[in-house]
Coordinates of C-alpha atoms and ligand atoms in Angstrom, one line a residue:
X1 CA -7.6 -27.6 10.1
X2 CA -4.1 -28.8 8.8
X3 CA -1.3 -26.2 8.1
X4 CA -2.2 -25.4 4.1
X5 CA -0.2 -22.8 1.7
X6 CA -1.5 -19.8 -0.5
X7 CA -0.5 -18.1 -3.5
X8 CA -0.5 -14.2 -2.4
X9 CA 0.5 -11.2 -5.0
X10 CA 0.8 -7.9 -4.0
X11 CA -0.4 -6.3 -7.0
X12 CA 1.2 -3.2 -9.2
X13 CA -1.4 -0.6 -7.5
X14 CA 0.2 -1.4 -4.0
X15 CA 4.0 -1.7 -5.2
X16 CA 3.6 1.6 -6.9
X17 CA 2.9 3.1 -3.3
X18 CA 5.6 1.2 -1.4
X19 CA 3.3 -1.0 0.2
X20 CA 5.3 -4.3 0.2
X21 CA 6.1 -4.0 3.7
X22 CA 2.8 -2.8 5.5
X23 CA 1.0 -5.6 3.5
X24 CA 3.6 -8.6 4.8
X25 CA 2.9 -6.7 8.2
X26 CA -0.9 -7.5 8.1
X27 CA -0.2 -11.4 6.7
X28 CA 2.6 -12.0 9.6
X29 CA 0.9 -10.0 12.3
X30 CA -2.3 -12.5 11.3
X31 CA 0.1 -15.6 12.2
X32 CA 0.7 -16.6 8.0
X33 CA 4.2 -17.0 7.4
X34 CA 6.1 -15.7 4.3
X35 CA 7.9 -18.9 3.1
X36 CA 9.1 -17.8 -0.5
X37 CA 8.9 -14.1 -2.0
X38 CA 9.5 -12.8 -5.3
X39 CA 9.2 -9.3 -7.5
X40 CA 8.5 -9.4 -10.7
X41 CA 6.8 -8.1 -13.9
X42 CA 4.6 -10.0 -15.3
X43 CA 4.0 -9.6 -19.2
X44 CA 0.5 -9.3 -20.7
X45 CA 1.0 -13.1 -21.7
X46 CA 1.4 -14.3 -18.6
X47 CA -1.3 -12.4 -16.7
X48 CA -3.2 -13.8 -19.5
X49 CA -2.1 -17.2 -18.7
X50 CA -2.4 -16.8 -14.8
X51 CA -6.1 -15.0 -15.0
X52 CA -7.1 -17.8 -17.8
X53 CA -10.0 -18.4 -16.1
X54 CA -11.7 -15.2 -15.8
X55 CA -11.3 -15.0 -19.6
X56 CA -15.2 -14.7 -20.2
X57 CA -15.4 -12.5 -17.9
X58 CA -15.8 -8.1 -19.2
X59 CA -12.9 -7.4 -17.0
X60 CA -10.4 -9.8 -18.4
X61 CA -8.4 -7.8 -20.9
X62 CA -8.3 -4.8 -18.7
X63 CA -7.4 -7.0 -15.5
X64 CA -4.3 -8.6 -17.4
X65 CA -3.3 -5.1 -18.7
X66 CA -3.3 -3.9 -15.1
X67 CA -1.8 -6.7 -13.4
X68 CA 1.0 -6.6 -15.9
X69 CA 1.6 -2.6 -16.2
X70 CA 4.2 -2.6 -12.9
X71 CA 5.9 -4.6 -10.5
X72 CA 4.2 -7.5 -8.8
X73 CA 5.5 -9.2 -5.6
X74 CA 4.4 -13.2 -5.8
X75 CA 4.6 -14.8 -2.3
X76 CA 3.9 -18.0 -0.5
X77 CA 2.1 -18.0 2.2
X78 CA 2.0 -20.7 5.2
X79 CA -0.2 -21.6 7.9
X80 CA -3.1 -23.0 9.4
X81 CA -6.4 -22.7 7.3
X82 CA -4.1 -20.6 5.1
X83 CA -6.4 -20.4 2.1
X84 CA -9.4 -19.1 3.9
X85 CA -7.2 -16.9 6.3
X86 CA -5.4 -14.7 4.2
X87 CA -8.9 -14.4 2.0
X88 CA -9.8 -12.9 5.5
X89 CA -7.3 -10.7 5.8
X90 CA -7.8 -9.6 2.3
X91 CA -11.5 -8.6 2.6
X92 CA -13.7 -8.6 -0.4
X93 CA -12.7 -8.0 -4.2
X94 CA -14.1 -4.7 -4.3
X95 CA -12.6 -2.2 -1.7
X96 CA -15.9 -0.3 -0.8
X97 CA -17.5 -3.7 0.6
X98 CA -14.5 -4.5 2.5
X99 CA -14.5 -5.2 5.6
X100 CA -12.4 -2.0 8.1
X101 CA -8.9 -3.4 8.7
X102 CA -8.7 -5.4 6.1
X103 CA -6.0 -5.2 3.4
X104 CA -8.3 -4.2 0.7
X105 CA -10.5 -1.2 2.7
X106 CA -6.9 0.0 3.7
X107 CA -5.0 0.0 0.9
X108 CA -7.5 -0.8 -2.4
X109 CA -8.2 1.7 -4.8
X110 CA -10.9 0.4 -6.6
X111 CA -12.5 -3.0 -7.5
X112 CA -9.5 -3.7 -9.9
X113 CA -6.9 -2.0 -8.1
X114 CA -7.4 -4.2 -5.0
X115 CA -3.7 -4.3 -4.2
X116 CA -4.1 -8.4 -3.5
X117 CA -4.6 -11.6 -5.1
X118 CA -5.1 -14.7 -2.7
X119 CA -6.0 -18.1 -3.6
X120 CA -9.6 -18.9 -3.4
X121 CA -9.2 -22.9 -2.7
X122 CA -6.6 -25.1 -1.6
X123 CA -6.4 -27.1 -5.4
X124 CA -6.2 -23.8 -6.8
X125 CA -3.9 -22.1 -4.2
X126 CA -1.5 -25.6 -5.5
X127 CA -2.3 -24.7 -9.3
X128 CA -0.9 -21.1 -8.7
X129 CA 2.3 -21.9 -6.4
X130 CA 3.5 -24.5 -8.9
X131 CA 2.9 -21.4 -11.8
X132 CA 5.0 -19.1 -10.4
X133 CA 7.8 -20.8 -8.0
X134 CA 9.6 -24.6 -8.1
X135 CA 10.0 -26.1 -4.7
X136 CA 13.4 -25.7 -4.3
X137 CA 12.4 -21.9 -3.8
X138 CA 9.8 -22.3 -1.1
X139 CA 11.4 -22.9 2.1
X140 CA 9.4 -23.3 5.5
Ligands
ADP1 P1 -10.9 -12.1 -6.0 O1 -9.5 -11.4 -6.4 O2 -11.5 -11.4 -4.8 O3 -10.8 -13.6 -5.9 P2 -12.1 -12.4 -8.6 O4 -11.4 -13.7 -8.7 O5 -13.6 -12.4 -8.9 O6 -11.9 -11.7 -7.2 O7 -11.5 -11.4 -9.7 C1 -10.1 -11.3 -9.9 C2 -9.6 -9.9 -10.0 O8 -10.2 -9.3 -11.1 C3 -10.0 -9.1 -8.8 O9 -9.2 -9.2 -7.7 C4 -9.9 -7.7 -9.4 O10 -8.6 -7.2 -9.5 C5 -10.5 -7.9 -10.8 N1 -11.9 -7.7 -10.9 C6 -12.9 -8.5 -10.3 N2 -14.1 -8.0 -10.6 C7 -13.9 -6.9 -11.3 C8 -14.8 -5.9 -11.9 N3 -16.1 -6.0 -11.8 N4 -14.2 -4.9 -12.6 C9 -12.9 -4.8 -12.8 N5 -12.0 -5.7 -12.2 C10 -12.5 -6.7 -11.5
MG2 MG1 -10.3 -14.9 -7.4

């Protein structure tokens, strides 16, 4: 598998607890490195735009509500197999299935409040860099 990049967020739930730092731990301690980093606060329009396509789905408004009701830290992250990795390290969408030691049983509150976003393919993972950071920002 060739080196590949992932769009990560650490998502309002886990900024609000001053997570930042133990999360990066888990992605650097797994071998992914952090090769551009940003905080930010997202308005409802974006999260509307980024989440576009869960828009049929029931959880859409309240999702976009969420992800844009605090800070939000938007990361690249680099390495081999990166898109399936850090999906790894993640563990599943909702918390309570989760595998132990994963970012999500450690940290999630609930299946909304999962604390991370991580690209679920390689096309997308591309889609999702280019929405939130040029390529003058992303230095490896
Ligand atoms: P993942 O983030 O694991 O790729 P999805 O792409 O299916 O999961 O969903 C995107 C995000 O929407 C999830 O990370 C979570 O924050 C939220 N979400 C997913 N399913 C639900 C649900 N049933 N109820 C509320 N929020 C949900
Ligand atoms: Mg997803």
């Amino acid at each position: 598998m060739a080196i590949q990049k992932t769009l990560s967020i650490i998502k309002p739930d886990a900024t609000a607890r001053n997570l930042t730092g133990a999360i990066n731990a888990r992605f650097e301690q797994a071998g992914l490195r952090i090769v551009a980093q940003k905080r930010l606060r997202l308005t409802l329009a974006q999260a509307a735009q980024f989440y576009a396509v869960h828009q049929e789905r029931a959880f859409y408004n309240s999702l976009c509500e969420y992800m844009s009701s605090g800070p939000v830290v938007v990361q690249v992250l680099a390495g081999e197999d990166a898109v399936a990795l850090n999906r790894q390290i993640m563990g599943a969408t909702n918390p309570a299935n989760a595998e132990v030691g994963t970012i999500r049983r450690d940290f999630g509150e609930s299946i909304e409040h999962n604390s991370v976003h991580g690209s679920d393919s390689e096309e997308n993972a591309q889609q999702e860099i280019a929405f939130f950071f040029s390529g003058l920002e992303i230095v490896e």
